[in-house]
C-alpha cells in the first residue's frame, strides 16, 4: 500500500509544489500596513517588544488557535514595531491565497531575506512588482516546458527507486521523511541540472544537507528577531552565522551548475530547467514594463526556490499522506 501511495502522490505533490509554492518560512502571519492592522482585535503588546511572548511559544500553532477563539479568525499580533495580521480559518486563507492572491502577494522589507537572496531577487521572498511578475512568468514557462518533455519519465524513474528503498524496510518501524526528502531532491536535481545522483554521491549529500540546514535555521527565533529588532544585528548570532555559511555553500553549488550550463555551445537544445531559464534571459520578453530586467541572479535564486519548495514541501506532503492513509486503509484500497 505504501509503495503505491508513494508512486501516486510523489509526482502530483512535486509538480504542485513547484508551480504553486509562493514562500518558505515565516508563513502563518501575513504582514500588512500598520494603520488598518492597529484597529483589529488582538492581545495586548509590550512596548518595543510587541507580542514576542506569543510568537516565541513552542506550541505556536495551538496558541494561535486559542487566540482565534478569543479574538476571531482575523486578528493582530505585533513583532517589535511591525503589525501582523493572522488569518486562522481555511475559508479566509483560501480567499487570501486563491481569490485575492494579488492583494497578499507582496512581501515587507526583510533584513534576513535580503541577506540570503541577493537583495530580494527570489520569488518566495521578493516583493510583488513588475519585475517579480516577469521573473514568475519566466520560471513558469520553464516549468511548463519541463512538464511537457521529461517530468513524467523523471518522476516515474525516481518513484521506482523509492519503491525499492521502501520494500527493504519489510514491515519495520521507520521514519520515511529522509527517504522522501532525498527522493524529491534528486528529482529536482534531474529536472533543474540534468543530473541524477546516486544516493551516496558526495555532491548530492552536500546539496541535501545544505538545504535541510537552511530550512531548519530559517525558523530559528534568533534569526527571526533580526527583522523586528535591528539592534540585535550588532550582536554575535551563531544561528545567523550558520545560516549565512549554509547559504554560501548553496550559492557555490548553484553557481557551479549555472556556469557548466553556460559553458555549453548554446541553449538551442534545452535539456533541463536551467537551460530554459538561461535561454529566456536573451529573449526580448524579459524586458518588461519597468526599466529593470531579470538577471542571472534572479535565475540563480529561482533555482534555489525550486529546490527549497520542491524538496522539503513535497517530503512533508508525502509524510502526511502516509500518516492519514495508515489510519484510513479503505481509501488506499
Short mmCIF file of C-alpha atoms in Angstrom, two decimals:
data_model
loop_
_atom_site.label_atom_id
_atom_site.label_comp_id
_atom_site.label_asym_id
_atom_site.label_seq_id
_atom_site.Cartn_x
_atom_site.Cartn_y
_atom_site.Cartn_z
CA UNK A 1 0.00 0.00 0.00
CA UNK A 2 2.76 2.47 0.96
CA UNK A 3 4.62 1.90 -2.29
CA UNK A 4 1.51 2.51 -4.39
CA UNK A 5 0.78 5.66 -2.45
CA UNK A 6 4.31 6.96 -2.93
CA UNK A 7 4.11 6.42 -6.68
CA UNK A 8 0.79 8.25 -6.90
CA UNK A 9 1.45 11.17 -4.62
CA UNK A 10 5.08 11.93 -5.44
CA UNK A 11 4.51 13.22 -8.96
CA UNK A 12 1.45 15.31 -8.21
CA UNK A 13 2.85 16.75 -4.99
CA UNK A 14 6.15 17.63 -6.65
CA UNK A 15 4.65 19.48 -9.57
CA UNK A 16 2.07 21.32 -7.48
CA UNK A 17 4.74 22.44 -5.04
CA UNK A 18 6.95 23.68 -7.88
CA UNK A 19 4.20 25.64 -9.62
CA UNK A 20 2.11 26.90 -6.72
CA UNK A 21 4.54 27.43 -3.86
CA UNK A 22 4.95 31.14 -3.07
CA UNK A 23 7.08 31.19 0.04
CA UNK A 24 9.01 29.40 2.70
CA UNK A 25 9.47 30.03 6.36
CA UNK A 26 7.52 32.71 8.20
CA UNK A 27 4.16 31.90 6.60
CA UNK A 28 1.42 31.94 9.25
CA UNK A 29 1.45 35.68 9.94
CA UNK A 30 0.65 37.90 6.97
CA UNK A 31 2.22 41.37 7.25
CA UNK A 32 0.15 44.37 6.25
CA UNK A 33 0.08 48.13 6.67
CA UNK A 34 0.23 49.27 10.29
CA UNK A 35 -2.82 51.54 10.46
CA UNK A 36 -5.53 49.05 9.37
CA UNK A 37 -3.96 46.31 11.49
CA UNK A 38 -3.86 48.54 14.56
CA UNK A 39 -7.68 48.69 14.52
CA UNK A 40 -8.02 44.89 14.56
CA UNK A 41 -8.59 42.91 17.76
CA UNK A 42 -5.64 41.15 19.31
CA UNK A 43 -3.73 40.55 22.53
CA UNK A 44 -2.03 43.39 24.36
CA UNK A 45 1.51 44.08 23.08
CA UNK A 46 4.52 45.04 25.18
CA UNK A 47 6.05 48.42 24.24
CA UNK A 48 9.02 47.88 21.94
CA UNK A 49 8.72 44.09 22.09
CA UNK A 50 5.20 43.59 20.79
CA UNK A 51 3.76 40.08 21.19
CA UNK A 52 7.15 38.43 21.46
CA UNK A 53 5.90 36.14 24.23
CA UNK A 54 3.06 34.94 21.99
CA UNK A 55 5.21 34.46 18.88
CA UNK A 56 8.01 32.68 20.74
CA UNK A 57 5.88 29.89 22.20
CA UNK A 58 6.79 26.27 21.49
CA UNK A 59 3.12 25.43 20.90
CA UNK A 60 2.66 28.30 18.43
CA UNK A 61 0.01 26.65 16.15
CA UNK A 62 -2.13 25.66 19.16
CA UNK A 63 -1.64 29.08 20.72
CA UNK A 64 -2.73 30.83 17.51
CA UNK A 65 -5.89 28.71 17.56
CA UNK A 66 -6.58 29.74 21.14
CA UNK A 67 -6.13 33.40 20.17
CA UNK A 68 -8.54 32.88 17.26
CA UNK A 69 -11.20 31.52 19.60
CA UNK A 70 -10.80 34.64 21.71
CA UNK A 71 -10.36 37.36 19.06
CA UNK A 72 -11.89 35.82 15.92
CA UNK A 73 -10.42 34.34 12.74
CA UNK A 74 -8.74 37.65 11.79
CA UNK A 75 -6.65 39.25 14.50
CA UNK A 76 -3.49 41.28 15.02
CA UNK A 77 -0.14 40.49 16.55
CA UNK A 78 2.89 42.73 16.76
CA UNK A 79 6.53 41.78 16.26
CA UNK A 80 8.62 44.67 17.55
CA UNK A 81 7.07 47.65 15.79
CA UNK A 82 5.64 45.63 12.90
CA UNK A 83 1.92 44.82 12.83
CA UNK A 84 1.00 41.33 11.64
CA UNK A 85 -2.42 40.08 10.57
CA UNK A 86 -3.13 36.41 11.26
CA UNK A 87 -5.73 34.50 9.23
CA UNK A 88 -6.94 31.46 11.11
CA UNK A 89 -9.55 29.63 9.04
CA UNK A 90 -9.47 27.56 5.86
CA UNK A 91 -12.05 29.82 4.20
CA UNK A 92 -10.10 33.02 4.87
CA UNK A 93 -6.77 31.52 3.83
CA UNK A 94 -8.30 30.17 0.62
CA UNK A 95 -9.80 33.58 -0.13
CA UNK A 96 -6.48 35.32 0.52
CA UNK A 97 -4.23 32.93 -1.41
CA UNK A 98 -6.54 31.98 -4.29
CA UNK A 99 -9.31 34.52 -4.84
CA UNK A 100 -7.38 37.65 -3.83
CA UNK A 101 -3.83 36.39 -4.22
CA UNK A 102 -2.52 39.62 -5.76
CA UNK A 103 -3.58 41.57 -2.64
CA UNK A 104 -1.48 39.25 -0.48
CA UNK A 105 1.42 38.67 -2.87
CA UNK A 106 3.56 41.49 -1.50
CA UNK A 107 6.38 40.99 0.98
CA UNK A 108 7.64 43.50 3.56
CA UNK A 109 11.26 44.52 3.67
CA UNK A 110 13.21 41.82 5.50
CA UNK A 111 16.84 42.15 6.53
CA UNK A 112 17.35 38.39 6.79
CA UNK A 113 15.59 37.67 3.49
CA UNK A 114 17.74 40.18 1.63
CA UNK A 115 20.89 38.67 3.15
CA UNK A 116 20.15 35.25 1.66
CA UNK A 117 18.63 36.22 -1.71
CA UNK A 118 20.94 38.77 -3.40
CA UNK A 119 18.77 41.57 -2.05
CA UNK A 120 15.34 40.01 -2.61
CA UNK A 121 15.83 38.51 -6.06
CA UNK A 122 13.89 35.31 -5.44
CA UNK A 123 10.21 34.55 -5.95
CA UNK A 124 9.37 33.29 -2.48
CA UNK A 125 10.73 36.29 -0.55
CA UNK A 126 10.71 39.01 -3.22
CA UNK A 127 8.10 41.77 -3.18
CA UNK A 128 5.27 41.84 -5.73
CA UNK A 129 6.29 44.10 -8.62
CA UNK A 130 6.51 44.16 -12.44
CA UNK A 131 9.98 42.61 -12.13
CA UNK A 132 8.67 39.87 -9.83
CA UNK A 133 5.84 39.11 -12.28
CA UNK A 134 8.31 38.87 -15.17
CA UNK A 135 10.51 36.51 -13.17
CA UNK A 136 7.50 34.38 -12.27
CA UNK A 137 6.42 34.15 -15.94
CA UNK A 138 9.94 33.10 -16.90
CA UNK A 139 10.04 30.34 -14.28
CA UNK A 140 6.51 29.20 -15.04
CA UNK A 141 7.40 28.91 -18.72
CA UNK A 142 10.48 26.83 -17.91
CA UNK A 143 8.40 24.53 -15.71
CA UNK A 144 5.79 24.08 -18.43
CA UNK A 145 8.48 23.09 -20.94
CA UNK A 146 9.85 20.63 -18.42
CA UNK A 147 6.40 19.24 -17.74
CA UNK A 148 5.76 18.69 -21.43
CA UNK A 149 9.04 16.85 -22.05
CA UNK A 150 10.57 14.82 -19.26
CA UNK A 151 8.71 15.38 -15.97
CA UNK A 152 6.74 12.13 -16.11
CA UNK A 153 9.72 9.96 -17.01
CA UNK A 154 11.91 11.50 -14.31
CA UNK A 155 9.27 11.12 -11.59
CA UNK A 156 8.45 7.56 -12.67
CA UNK A 157 12.09 6.51 -12.57
CA UNK A 158 12.63 8.04 -9.15
CA UNK A 159 9.38 6.57 -7.83
CA UNK A 160 10.56 3.09 -8.82
CA UNK A 161 13.80 3.70 -6.95
CA UNK A 162 11.79 4.88 -3.95
CA UNK A 163 9.69 1.72 -4.11
CA UNK A 164 12.83 -0.39 -3.88
CA UNK A 165 14.01 1.62 -0.88
CA UNK A 166 10.66 1.22 0.91
CA UNK A 167 10.49 -2.52 0.25
CA UNK A 168 13.75 -3.02 2.16
CA UNK A 169 12.13 -1.99 5.42
CA UNK A 170 9.90 -5.11 5.30
CA UNK A 171 7.43 -4.13 8.00
CA UNK A 172 9.91 -2.44 10.35
CA UNK A 173 9.07 0.81 12.09
CA UNK A 174 10.77 3.60 10.15
CA UNK A 175 10.83 7.36 9.66
CA UNK A 176 10.21 7.91 5.95
CA UNK A 177 10.91 11.65 5.93
CA UNK A 178 14.56 11.24 4.92
CA UNK A 179 13.72 8.85 2.06
CA UNK A 180 11.02 11.18 0.75
CA UNK A 181 13.26 14.22 1.10
CA UNK A 182 16.20 12.68 -0.77
CA UNK A 183 13.90 11.30 -3.47
CA UNK A 184 12.31 14.72 -4.03
CA UNK A 185 15.72 16.41 -4.01
CA UNK A 186 17.02 14.02 -6.67
CA UNK A 187 14.02 14.75 -8.88
CA UNK A 188 14.71 18.48 -8.60
CA UNK A 189 18.40 17.88 -9.40
CA UNK A 190 17.45 15.91 -12.51
CA UNK A 191 14.87 18.40 -13.74
CA UNK A 192 16.93 21.50 -12.92
CA UNK A 193 20.53 20.48 -13.56
CA UNK A 194 20.00 17.49 -15.86
CA UNK A 195 21.92 15.28 -13.42
CA UNK A 196 20.63 12.37 -11.38
CA UNK A 197 22.79 11.46 -8.41
CA UNK A 198 23.24 8.21 -6.58
CA UNK A 199 22.01 8.43 -3.01
CA UNK A 200 25.55 8.15 -1.60
CA UNK A 201 27.11 10.68 -4.01
CA UNK A 202 29.09 13.26 -2.03
CA UNK A 203 27.81 16.24 -4.05
CA UNK A 204 24.21 15.09 -3.69
CA UNK A 205 24.60 14.53 0.05
CA UNK A 206 26.12 18.01 0.30
CA UNK A 207 23.16 19.57 -1.54
CA UNK A 208 20.64 17.73 0.62
CA UNK A 209 22.36 18.55 3.92
CA UNK A 210 22.73 22.19 2.91
CA UNK A 211 19.02 22.53 2.05
CA UNK A 212 17.95 20.86 5.29
CA UNK A 213 20.17 23.16 7.33
CA UNK A 214 18.81 26.30 5.66
CA UNK A 215 15.20 25.24 6.20
CA UNK A 216 15.85 24.35 9.85
CA UNK A 217 17.74 27.56 10.65
CA UNK A 218 15.26 29.81 8.84
CA UNK A 219 12.68 29.11 11.55
CA UNK A 220 15.04 29.98 14.41
CA UNK A 221 13.73 32.73 16.74
CA UNK A 222 17.30 34.08 16.95
CA UNK A 223 17.17 34.74 13.20
CA UNK A 224 13.56 35.94 13.03
CA UNK A 225 14.29 38.51 15.74
CA UNK A 226 16.79 40.31 13.47
CA UNK A 227 13.94 41.61 11.29
CA UNK A 228 12.00 43.13 14.19
CA UNK A 229 14.85 44.30 16.41
CA UNK A 230 17.63 45.93 14.31
CA UNK A 231 19.88 46.47 17.34
CA UNK A 232 20.33 42.70 17.59
CA UNK A 233 22.21 42.76 14.27
CA UNK A 234 25.18 44.29 16.10
CA UNK A 235 25.46 41.32 18.46
CA UNK A 236 27.03 37.90 17.80
CA UNK A 237 24.44 35.49 16.45
CA UNK A 238 25.70 31.90 15.98
CA UNK A 239 22.46 30.77 14.32
CA UNK A 240 22.61 33.55 11.73
CA UNK A 241 26.30 32.86 11.09
CA UNK A 242 25.48 29.20 10.44
CA UNK A 243 22.69 30.24 8.09
CA UNK A 244 24.98 32.53 6.09
CA UNK A 245 27.58 29.76 5.88
CA UNK A 246 24.96 27.31 4.58
CA UNK A 247 23.74 29.92 2.08
CA UNK A 248 27.32 30.41 0.88
CA UNK A 249 27.60 26.66 0.23
CA UNK A 250 24.22 26.72 -1.51
CA UNK A 251 25.25 29.56 -3.80
CA UNK A 252 28.53 27.87 -4.68
CA UNK A 253 26.68 24.71 -5.76
CA UNK A 254 24.09 26.59 -7.84
CA UNK A 255 26.68 28.92 -9.42
CA UNK A 256 28.84 25.98 -10.47
CA UNK A 257 25.94 24.29 -12.23
CA UNK A 258 24.85 27.53 -13.92
CA UNK A 259 28.39 28.04 -15.20
CA UNK A 260 28.51 24.47 -16.53
CA UNK A 261 25.34 25.16 -18.49
CA UNK A 262 26.71 28.47 -19.81
CA UNK A 263 29.89 26.75 -20.98
CA UNK A 264 27.91 24.63 -23.40
CA UNK A 265 27.84 25.61 -27.08
CA UNK A 266 24.31 27.01 -26.85
CA UNK A 267 20.82 26.64 -25.46
CA UNK A 268 19.06 25.54 -28.64
CA UNK A 269 18.77 22.05 -27.20
CA UNK A 270 17.01 22.74 -23.90
CA UNK A 271 17.73 19.72 -21.71
CA UNK A 272 16.58 20.98 -18.32
CA UNK A 273 15.09 23.90 -16.41
CA UNK A 274 18.42 25.74 -16.08
CA UNK A 275 18.84 25.66 -19.86
CA UNK A 276 15.33 27.06 -20.31
CA UNK A 277 15.90 29.83 -17.76
CA UNK A 278 19.23 30.90 -19.26
CA UNK A 279 17.76 30.84 -22.75
CA UNK A 280 14.95 33.13 -21.61
CA UNK A 281 17.42 35.79 -20.47
CA UNK A 282 18.26 36.64 -24.08
CA UNK A 283 14.65 36.96 -25.20
CA UNK A 284 13.02 40.39 -25.64
CA UNK A 285 10.10 39.29 -23.46
CA UNK A 286 12.35 39.56 -20.43
CA UNK A 287 12.42 43.35 -20.81
CA UNK A 288 9.19 44.36 -19.09
CA UNK A 289 7.13 47.45 -18.40
CA UNK A 290 9.65 48.73 -15.84
CA UNK A 291 13.25 49.70 -16.51
CA UNK A 292 14.54 46.67 -14.61
CA UNK A 293 15.12 43.28 -16.13
CA UNK A 294 15.58 39.72 -14.99
CA UNK A 295 19.27 38.96 -14.42
CA UNK A 296 21.36 35.88 -13.80
CA UNK A 297 20.99 36.48 -10.07
CA UNK A 298 17.22 36.13 -10.48
CA UNK A 299 17.82 32.86 -12.33
CA UNK A 300 20.11 31.71 -9.52
CA UNK A 301 17.51 32.43 -6.84
CA UNK A 302 14.70 30.90 -8.92
CA UNK A 303 16.67 27.65 -8.94
CA UNK A 304 17.05 27.94 -5.16
CA UNK A 305 13.27 28.39 -4.88
CA UNK A 306 12.71 25.21 -6.87
CA UNK A 307 14.96 23.25 -4.53
CA UNK A 308 13.53 24.67 -1.30
CA UNK A 309 9.93 24.48 -2.47
CA UNK A 310 10.20 21.18 -4.28
CA UNK A 311 12.15 19.16 -1.73
CA UNK A 312 11.04 19.65 1.87
CA UNK A 313 7.48 20.67 0.98
CA UNK A 314 6.99 17.57 -1.14
CA UNK A 315 8.54 15.35 1.53
CA UNK A 316 6.23 16.80 4.18
CA UNK A 317 3.16 16.25 1.97
CA UNK A 318 4.13 12.63 1.41
CA UNK A 319 4.69 12.00 5.12
CA UNK A 320 1.28 13.44 5.97
CA UNK A 321 -0.36 11.45 3.18
CA UNK A 322 1.17 8.24 4.52
CA UNK A 323 0.07 9.07 8.06
CA UNK A 324 -3.52 9.75 7.01
CA UNK A 325 -3.79 6.68 4.80
CA UNK A 326 -2.44 4.41 7.50
CA UNK A 327 -5.49 5.42 9.53
CA UNK A 328 -7.83 5.20 6.51
CA UNK A 329 -6.89 1.94 4.75
CA UNK A 330 -10.22 1.88 2.91
CA UNK A 331 -9.14 5.00 0.99
CA UNK A 332 -5.91 3.39 -0.20
CA UNK A 333 -7.83 0.36 -1.45
#
